[in-house]
CSV table of C-alpha atoms in Angstrom, one decimal:
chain,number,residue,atom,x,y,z
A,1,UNK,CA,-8.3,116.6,55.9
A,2,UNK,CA,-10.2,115.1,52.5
A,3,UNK,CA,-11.7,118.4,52.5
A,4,UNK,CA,-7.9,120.1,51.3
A,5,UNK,CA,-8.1,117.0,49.0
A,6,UNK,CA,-11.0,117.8,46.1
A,7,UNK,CA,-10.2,118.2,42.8
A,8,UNK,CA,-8.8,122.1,42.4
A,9,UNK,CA,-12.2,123.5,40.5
A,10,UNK,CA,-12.2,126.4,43.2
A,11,UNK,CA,-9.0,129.1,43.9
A,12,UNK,CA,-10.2,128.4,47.5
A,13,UNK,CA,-9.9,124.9,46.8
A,14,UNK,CA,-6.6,124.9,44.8
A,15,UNK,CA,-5.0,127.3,47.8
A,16,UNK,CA,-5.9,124.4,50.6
A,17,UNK,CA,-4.3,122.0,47.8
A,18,UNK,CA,-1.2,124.1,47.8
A,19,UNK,CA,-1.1,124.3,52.0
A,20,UNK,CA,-1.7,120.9,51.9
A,21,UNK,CA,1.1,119.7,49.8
A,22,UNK,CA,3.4,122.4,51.8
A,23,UNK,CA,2.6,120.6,55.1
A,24,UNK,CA,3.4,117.4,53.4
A,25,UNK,CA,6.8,118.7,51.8
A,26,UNK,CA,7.7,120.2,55.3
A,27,UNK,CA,6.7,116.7,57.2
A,28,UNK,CA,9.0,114.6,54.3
A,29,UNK,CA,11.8,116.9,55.5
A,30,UNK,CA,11.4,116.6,58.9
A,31,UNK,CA,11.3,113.1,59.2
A,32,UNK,CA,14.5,112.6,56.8
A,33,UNK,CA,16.2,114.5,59.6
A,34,UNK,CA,15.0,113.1,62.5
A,35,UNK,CA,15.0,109.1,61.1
A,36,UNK,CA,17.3,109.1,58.1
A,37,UNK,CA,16.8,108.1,54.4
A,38,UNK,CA,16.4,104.4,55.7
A,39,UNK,CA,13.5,105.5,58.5
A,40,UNK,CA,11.2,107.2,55.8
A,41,UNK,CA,7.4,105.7,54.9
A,42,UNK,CA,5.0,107.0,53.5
A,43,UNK,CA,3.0,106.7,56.3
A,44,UNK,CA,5.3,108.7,58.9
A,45,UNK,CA,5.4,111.2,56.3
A,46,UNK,CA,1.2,111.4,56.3
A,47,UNK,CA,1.1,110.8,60.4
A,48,UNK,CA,3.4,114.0,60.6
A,49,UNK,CA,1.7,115.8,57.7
A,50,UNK,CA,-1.9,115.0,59.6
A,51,UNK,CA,-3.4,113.7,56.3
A,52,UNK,CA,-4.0,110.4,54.8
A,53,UNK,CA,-1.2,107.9,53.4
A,54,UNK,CA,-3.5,108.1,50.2
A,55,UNK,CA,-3.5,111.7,49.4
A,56,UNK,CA,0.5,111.3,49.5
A,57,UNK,CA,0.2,108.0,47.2
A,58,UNK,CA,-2.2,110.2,44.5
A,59,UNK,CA,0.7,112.8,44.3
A,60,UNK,CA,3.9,110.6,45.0
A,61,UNK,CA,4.7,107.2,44.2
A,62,UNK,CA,7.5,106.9,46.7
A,63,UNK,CA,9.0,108.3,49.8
A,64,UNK,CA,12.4,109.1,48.1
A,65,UNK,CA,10.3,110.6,44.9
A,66,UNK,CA,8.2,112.7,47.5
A,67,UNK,CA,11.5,113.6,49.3
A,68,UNK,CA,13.5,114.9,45.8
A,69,UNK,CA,10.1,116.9,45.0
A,70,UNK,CA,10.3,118.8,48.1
A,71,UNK,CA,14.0,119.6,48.2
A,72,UNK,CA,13.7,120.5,44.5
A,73,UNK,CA,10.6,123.0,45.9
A,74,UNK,CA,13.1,124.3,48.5
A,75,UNK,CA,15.7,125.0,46.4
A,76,UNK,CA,17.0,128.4,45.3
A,77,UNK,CA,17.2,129.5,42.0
A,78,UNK,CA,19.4,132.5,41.2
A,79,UNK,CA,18.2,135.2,39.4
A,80,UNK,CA,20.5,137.5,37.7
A,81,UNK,CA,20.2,141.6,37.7
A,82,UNK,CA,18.1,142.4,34.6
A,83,UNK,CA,20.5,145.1,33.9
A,84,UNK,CA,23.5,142.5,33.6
A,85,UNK,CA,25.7,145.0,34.6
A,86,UNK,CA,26.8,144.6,38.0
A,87,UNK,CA,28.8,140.6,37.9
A,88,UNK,CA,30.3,141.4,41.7
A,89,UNK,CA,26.7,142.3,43.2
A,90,UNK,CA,25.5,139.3,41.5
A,91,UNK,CA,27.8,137.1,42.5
A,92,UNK,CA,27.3,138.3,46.0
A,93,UNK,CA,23.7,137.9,45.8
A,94,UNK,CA,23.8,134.4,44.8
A,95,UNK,CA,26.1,133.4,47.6
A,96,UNK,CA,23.9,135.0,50.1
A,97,UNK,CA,21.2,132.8,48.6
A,98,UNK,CA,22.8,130.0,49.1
A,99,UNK,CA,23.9,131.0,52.7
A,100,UNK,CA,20.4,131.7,53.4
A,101,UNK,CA,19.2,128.2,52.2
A,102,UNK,CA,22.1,126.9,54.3
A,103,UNK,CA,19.5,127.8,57.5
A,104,UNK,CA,16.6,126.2,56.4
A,105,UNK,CA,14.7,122.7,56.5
A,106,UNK,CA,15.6,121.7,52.9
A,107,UNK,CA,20.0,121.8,53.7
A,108,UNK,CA,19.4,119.7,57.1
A,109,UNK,CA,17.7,116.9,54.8
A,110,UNK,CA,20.2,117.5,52.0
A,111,UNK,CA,22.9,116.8,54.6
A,112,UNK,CA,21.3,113.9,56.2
A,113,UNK,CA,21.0,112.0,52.7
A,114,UNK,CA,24.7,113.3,52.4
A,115,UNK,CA,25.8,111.9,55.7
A,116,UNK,CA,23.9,108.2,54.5
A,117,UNK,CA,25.2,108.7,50.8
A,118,UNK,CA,27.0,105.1,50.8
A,119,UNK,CA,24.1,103.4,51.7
A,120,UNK,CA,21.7,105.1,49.2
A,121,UNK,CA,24.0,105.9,46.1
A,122,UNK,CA,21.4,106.2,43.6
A,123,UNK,CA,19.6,108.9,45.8
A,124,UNK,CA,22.4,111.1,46.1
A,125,UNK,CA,22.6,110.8,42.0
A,126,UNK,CA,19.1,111.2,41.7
A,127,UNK,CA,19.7,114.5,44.1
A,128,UNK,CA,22.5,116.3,41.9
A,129,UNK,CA,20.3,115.7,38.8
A,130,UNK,CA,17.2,116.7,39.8
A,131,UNK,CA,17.4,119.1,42.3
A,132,UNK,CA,21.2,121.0,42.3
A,133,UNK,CA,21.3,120.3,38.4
A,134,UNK,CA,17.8,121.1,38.0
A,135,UNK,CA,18.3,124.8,39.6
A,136,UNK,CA,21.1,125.4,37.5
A,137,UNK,CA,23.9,123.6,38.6
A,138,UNK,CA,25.9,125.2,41.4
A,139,UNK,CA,25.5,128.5,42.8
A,140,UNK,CA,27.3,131.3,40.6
A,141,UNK,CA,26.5,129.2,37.9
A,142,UNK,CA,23.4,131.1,36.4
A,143,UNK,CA,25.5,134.3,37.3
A,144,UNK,CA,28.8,133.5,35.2
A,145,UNK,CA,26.8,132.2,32.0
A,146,UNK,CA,24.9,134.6,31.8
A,147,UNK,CA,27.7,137.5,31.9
A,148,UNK,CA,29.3,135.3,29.4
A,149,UNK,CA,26.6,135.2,26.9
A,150,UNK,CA,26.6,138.7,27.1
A,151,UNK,CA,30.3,138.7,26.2
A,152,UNK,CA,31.6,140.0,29.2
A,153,UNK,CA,33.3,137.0,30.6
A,154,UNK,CA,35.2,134.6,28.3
A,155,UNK,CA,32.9,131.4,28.3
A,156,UNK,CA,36.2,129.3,28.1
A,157,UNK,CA,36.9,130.5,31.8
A,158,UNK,CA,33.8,129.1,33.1
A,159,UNK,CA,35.0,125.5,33.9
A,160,UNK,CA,33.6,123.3,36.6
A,161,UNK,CA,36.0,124.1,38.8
A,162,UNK,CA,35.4,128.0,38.0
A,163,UNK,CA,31.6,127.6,38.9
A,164,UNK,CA,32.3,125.9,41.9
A,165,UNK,CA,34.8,128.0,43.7
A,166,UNK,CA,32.3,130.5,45.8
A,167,UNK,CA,30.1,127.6,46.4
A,168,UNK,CA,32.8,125.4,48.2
A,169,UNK,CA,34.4,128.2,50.0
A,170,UNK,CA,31.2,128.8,51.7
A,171,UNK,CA,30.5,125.6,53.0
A,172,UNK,CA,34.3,125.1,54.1
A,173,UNK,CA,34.1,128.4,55.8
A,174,UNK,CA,31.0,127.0,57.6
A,175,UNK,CA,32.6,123.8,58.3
A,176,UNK,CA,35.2,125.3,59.6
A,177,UNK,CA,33.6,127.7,61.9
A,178,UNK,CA,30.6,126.1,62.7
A,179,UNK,CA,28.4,128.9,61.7
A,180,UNK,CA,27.5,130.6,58.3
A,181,UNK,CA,29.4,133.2,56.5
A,182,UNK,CA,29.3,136.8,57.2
A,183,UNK,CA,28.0,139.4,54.3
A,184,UNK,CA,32.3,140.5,54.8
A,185,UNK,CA,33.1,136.7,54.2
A,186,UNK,CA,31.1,136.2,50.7
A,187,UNK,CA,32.2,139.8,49.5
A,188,UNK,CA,35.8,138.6,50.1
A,189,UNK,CA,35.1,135.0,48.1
A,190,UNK,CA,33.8,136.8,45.4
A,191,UNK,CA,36.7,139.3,45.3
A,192,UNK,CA,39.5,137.6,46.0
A,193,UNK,CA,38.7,134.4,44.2
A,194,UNK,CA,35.5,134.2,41.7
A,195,UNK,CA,37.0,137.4,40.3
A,196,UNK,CA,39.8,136.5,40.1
A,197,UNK,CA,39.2,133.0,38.3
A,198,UNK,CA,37.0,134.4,35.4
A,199,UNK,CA,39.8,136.9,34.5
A,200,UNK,CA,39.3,140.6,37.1
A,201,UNK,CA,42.6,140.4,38.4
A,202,UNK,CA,42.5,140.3,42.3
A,203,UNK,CA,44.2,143.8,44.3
A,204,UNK,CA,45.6,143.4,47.6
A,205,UNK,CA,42.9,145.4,50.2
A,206,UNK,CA,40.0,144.5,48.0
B,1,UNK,CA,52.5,94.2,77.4
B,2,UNK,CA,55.0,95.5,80.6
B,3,UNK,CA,57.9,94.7,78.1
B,4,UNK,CA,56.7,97.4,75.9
B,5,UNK,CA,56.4,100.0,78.7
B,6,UNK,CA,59.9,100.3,80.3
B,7,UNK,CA,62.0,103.4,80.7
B,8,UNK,CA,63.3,103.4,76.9
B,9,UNK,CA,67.4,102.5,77.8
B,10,UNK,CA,68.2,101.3,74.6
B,11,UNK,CA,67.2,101.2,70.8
B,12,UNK,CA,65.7,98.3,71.2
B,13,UNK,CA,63.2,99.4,74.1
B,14,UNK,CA,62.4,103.1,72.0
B,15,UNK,CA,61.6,100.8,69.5
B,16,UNK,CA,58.7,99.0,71.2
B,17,UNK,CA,57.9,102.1,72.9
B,18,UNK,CA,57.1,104.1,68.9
B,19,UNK,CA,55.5,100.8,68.3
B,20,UNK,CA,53.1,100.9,71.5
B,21,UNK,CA,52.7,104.6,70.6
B,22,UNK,CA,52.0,103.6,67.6
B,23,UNK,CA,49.5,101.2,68.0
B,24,UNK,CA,47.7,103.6,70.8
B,25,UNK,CA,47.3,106.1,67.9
B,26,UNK,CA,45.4,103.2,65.8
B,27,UNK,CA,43.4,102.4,68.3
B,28,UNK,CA,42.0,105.7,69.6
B,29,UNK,CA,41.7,106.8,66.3
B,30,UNK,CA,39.5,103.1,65.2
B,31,UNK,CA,37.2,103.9,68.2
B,32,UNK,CA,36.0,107.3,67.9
B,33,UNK,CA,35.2,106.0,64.3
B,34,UNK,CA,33.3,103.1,65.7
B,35,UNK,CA,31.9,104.5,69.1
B,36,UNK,CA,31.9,108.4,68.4
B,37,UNK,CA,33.5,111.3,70.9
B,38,UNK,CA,31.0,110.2,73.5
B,39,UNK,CA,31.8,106.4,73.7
B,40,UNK,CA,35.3,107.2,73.9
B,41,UNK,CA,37.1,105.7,77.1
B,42,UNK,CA,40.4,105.1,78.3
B,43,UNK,CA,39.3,101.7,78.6
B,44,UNK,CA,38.0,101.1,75.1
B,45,UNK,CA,41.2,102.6,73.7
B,46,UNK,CA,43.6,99.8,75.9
B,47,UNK,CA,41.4,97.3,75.0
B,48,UNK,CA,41.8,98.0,71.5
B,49,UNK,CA,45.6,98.3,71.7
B,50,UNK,CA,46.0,95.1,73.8
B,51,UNK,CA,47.6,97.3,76.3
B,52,UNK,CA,46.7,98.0,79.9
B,53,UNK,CA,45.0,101.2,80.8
B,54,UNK,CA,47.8,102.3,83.0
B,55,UNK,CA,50.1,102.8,80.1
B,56,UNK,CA,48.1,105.2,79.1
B,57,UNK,CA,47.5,107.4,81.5
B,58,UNK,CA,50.9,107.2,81.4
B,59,UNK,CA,51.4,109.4,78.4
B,60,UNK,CA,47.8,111.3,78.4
B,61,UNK,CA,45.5,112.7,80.7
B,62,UNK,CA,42.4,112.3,78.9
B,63,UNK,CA,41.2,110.2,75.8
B,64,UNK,CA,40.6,113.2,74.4
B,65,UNK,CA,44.3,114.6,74.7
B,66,UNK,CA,45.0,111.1,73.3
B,67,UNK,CA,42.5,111.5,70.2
B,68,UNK,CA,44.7,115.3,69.5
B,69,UNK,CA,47.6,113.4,69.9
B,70,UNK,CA,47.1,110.7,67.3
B,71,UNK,CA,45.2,113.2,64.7
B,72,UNK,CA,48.2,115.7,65.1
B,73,UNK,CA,50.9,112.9,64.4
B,74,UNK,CA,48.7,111.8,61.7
B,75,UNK,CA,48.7,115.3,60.2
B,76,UNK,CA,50.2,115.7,56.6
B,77,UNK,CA,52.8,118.5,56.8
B,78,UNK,CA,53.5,120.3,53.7
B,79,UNK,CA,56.9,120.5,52.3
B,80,UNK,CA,57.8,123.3,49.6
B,81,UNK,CA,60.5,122.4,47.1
B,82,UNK,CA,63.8,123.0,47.9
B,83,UNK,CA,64.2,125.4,44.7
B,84,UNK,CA,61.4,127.7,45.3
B,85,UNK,CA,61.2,127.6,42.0
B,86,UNK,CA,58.0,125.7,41.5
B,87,UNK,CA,55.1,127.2,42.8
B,88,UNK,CA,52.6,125.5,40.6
B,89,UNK,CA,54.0,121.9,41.3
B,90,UNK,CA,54.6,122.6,44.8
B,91,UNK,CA,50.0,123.6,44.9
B,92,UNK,CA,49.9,120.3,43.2
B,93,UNK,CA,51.8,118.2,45.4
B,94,UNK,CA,49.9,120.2,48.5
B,95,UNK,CA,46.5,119.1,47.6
B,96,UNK,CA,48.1,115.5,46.8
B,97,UNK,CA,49.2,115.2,50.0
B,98,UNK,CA,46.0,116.3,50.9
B,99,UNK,CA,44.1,113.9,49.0
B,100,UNK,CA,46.0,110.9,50.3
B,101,UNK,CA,45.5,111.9,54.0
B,102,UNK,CA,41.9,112.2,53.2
B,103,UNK,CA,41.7,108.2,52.8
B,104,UNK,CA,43.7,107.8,56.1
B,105,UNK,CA,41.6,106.4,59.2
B,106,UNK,CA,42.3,110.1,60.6
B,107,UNK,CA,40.0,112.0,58.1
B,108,UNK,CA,38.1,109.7,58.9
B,109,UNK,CA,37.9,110.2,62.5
B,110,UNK,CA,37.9,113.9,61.9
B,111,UNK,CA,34.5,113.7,60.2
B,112,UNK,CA,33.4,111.5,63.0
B,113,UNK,CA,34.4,114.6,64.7
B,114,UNK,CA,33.2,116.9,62.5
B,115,UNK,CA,29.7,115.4,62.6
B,116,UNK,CA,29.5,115.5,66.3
B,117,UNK,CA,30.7,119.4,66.7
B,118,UNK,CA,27.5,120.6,68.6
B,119,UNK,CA,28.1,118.3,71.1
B,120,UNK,CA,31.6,118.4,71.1
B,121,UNK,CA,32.7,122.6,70.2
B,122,UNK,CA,35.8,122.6,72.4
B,123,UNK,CA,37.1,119.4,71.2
B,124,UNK,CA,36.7,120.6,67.3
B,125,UNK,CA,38.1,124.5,68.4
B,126,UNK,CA,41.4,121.9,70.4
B,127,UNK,CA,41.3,120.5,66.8
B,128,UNK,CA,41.7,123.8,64.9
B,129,UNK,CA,44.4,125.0,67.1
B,130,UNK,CA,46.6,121.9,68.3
B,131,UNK,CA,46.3,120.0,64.6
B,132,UNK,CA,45.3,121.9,61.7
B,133,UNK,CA,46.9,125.1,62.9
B,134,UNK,CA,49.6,123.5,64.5
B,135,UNK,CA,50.6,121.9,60.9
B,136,UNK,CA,50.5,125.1,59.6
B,137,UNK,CA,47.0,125.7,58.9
B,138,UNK,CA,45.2,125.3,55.2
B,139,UNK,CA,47.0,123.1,52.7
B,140,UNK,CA,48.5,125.1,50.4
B,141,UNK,CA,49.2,128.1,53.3
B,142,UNK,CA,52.9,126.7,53.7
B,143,UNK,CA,53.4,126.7,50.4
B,144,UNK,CA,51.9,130.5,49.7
B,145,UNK,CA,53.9,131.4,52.3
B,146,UNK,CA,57.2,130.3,50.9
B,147,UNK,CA,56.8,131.9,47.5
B,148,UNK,CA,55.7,135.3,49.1
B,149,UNK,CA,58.8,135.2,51.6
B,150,UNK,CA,60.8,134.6,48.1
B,151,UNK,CA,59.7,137.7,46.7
B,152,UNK,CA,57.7,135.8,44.0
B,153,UNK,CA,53.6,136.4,45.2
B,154,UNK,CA,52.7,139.4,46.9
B,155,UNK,CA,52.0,138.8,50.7
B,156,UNK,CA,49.3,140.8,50.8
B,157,UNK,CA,46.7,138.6,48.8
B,158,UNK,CA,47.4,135.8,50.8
B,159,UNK,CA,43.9,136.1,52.9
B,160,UNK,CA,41.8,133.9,55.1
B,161,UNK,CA,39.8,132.9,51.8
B,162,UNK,CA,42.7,132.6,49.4
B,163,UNK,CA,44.9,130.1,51.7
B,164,UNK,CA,41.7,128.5,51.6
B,165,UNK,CA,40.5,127.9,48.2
B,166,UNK,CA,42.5,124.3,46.9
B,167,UNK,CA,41.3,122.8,50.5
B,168,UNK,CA,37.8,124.2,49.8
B,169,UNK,CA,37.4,122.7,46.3
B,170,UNK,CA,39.1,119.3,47.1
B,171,UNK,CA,36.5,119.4,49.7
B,172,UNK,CA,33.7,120.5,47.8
B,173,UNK,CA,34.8,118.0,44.7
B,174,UNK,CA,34.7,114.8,47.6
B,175,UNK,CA,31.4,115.4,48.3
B,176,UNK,CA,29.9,116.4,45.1
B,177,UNK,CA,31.2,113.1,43.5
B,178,UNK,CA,31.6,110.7,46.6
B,179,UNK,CA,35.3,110.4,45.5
B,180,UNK,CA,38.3,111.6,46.0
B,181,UNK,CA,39.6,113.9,43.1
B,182,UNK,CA,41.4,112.6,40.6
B,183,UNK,CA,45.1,114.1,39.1
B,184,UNK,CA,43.3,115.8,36.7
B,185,UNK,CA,41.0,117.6,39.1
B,186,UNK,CA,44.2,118.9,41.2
B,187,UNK,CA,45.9,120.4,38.1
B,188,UNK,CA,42.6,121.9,37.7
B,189,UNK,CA,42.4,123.6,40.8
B,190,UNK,CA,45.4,124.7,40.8
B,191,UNK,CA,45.5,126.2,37.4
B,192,UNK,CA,42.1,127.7,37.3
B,193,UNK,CA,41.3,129.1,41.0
B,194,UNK,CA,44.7,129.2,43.3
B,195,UNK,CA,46.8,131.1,40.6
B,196,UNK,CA,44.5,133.5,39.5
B,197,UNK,CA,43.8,134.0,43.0
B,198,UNK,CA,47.6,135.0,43.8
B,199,UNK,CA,47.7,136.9,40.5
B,200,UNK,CA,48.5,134.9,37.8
B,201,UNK,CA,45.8,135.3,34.9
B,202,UNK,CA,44.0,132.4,34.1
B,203,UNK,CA,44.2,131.2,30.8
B,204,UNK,CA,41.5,128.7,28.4
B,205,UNK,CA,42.1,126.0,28.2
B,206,UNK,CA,44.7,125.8,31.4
């Protein structure tokens, strides 16, 4: 593998660096699921990556630093309509982000370090700040400011328990049934109570 | 034990019998916690109790129709205000009552649950149906309810998502934080997502 390794002075060089430190970011993940925060090394990390404990050591100096990196990598960022004209489908769209994050890689590991979070406190911290802070905060979040700096939400309205309602009705609704949300299911959270919260009064049938 | 287990002929006997109940319910509830769904025996569970296995099978066919049995009776059960006339303390007092259960060793044993659901899907549907349903679904759905019955909310936007939004943010708050929520928190939710959602503005600052 030292080949993927040189310094970047080609594209084709920089390209294998980039494959390389995808296969690394996919192995950290992987082996947080399958052995827990407590289970990681960095040298499980390069056995499963098939590269050498040092290229990990030049890029990372830990396992848990290697691990935040990759979930922060994973992580979707929302990206409000240029137009700023359309809150609902926004807030749709950033739900259906977060649903589709919910299938991958990234929200396994997330949950595992969850699942551990009274044995690794500072990880879990670590987490929120650099990773769910990082992208914004919670999903919705990026939506609802940015309708209110164009002064079409009150900003007042946007508590944290405001930005955190479609979030937290997703994942209950996934708890709860054991699978993700429906396209139906995030149209209703948005209508009948994101809308609703930031001042569109709900109707009943919408 | 066998002076616990006779036919109940007198206060006294009932008394020992609710107590033997009683500490049955503890026990099953301690050892899925400890041992998970799949360690679960009738034998584990008597042990536990310092009772013979007999006087279970006694009451319940299965551990597992013991496990529903103790998680229903540990079930909070919401109670609206006599008045009516209190929809916004009675929220309150429904995600209180929520909040304390959730420090019981039966939220506890419901996550243990929880975690285990791919294993287990028919025990967490039994656990939909026979407890959560069976105590009148989401916290906060009793209450809803009520108030529409009065006359006071309309019926009609009392969906899936809006019965589910205080449960879904205590939830969501838990985990965020590692905590339970606060007081503060539970006005919060209230005020901000569940009123709006039932069509009652929000206002700053509420």
């Amino acid at each position: 593998m030292s080949g993927t390794e040189q310094a970047p002075t080609s594209a084709r060089t920089r390209r294998r660096g980039d494959d390389l430190v995808r296969a690394i970011h996919a192995a950290v993940l992987a082996e947080v699921i399958e052995v827990g925060v407590g289970g990681l090394t960095m040298e499980g990390i390069a056995k499963r990556a098939a590269t050498a404990k040092t290229s990990l050591y030049r890029r990372w100096a830990s396992p848990r630093e290697l691990l935040l990196d990759a979930l922060h990598e994973a992580h979707p960022e929302e990206v409000p309509s240029l137009s700023a004209d359309d809150l609902r489908g926004d807030l749709i769209n950033a739900l259906r982000q977060l649903v589709s994050w919910m299938v991958t890689p990234a929200a396994t590991a997330v949950m595992a370090i969850m699942n551990e979070r009274h044995r690794y406190p500072d990880l879990v911290d670590a987490l929120y700040e650099q990773v769910f802070g990082a992208r914004g905060g919670t999903v919705t979040s990026v939506v609802l400011r940015h309708y209110a700096d164009q002064g079409k939400l009150d900003p007042d309205l946007l508590t944290p328990v405001v930005r955190d309602i479609g979030e937290a009705l997703v994942f209950k609704r996934a708890l709860d049934t054991g699978v993700l949300p429906d396209d139906e299911t995030l149209v209703a959270i948005v209508d009948q109570a994101v809308l609703p919260a930031v001042g569109i009064p709900p109707e009943p049938g919408r």
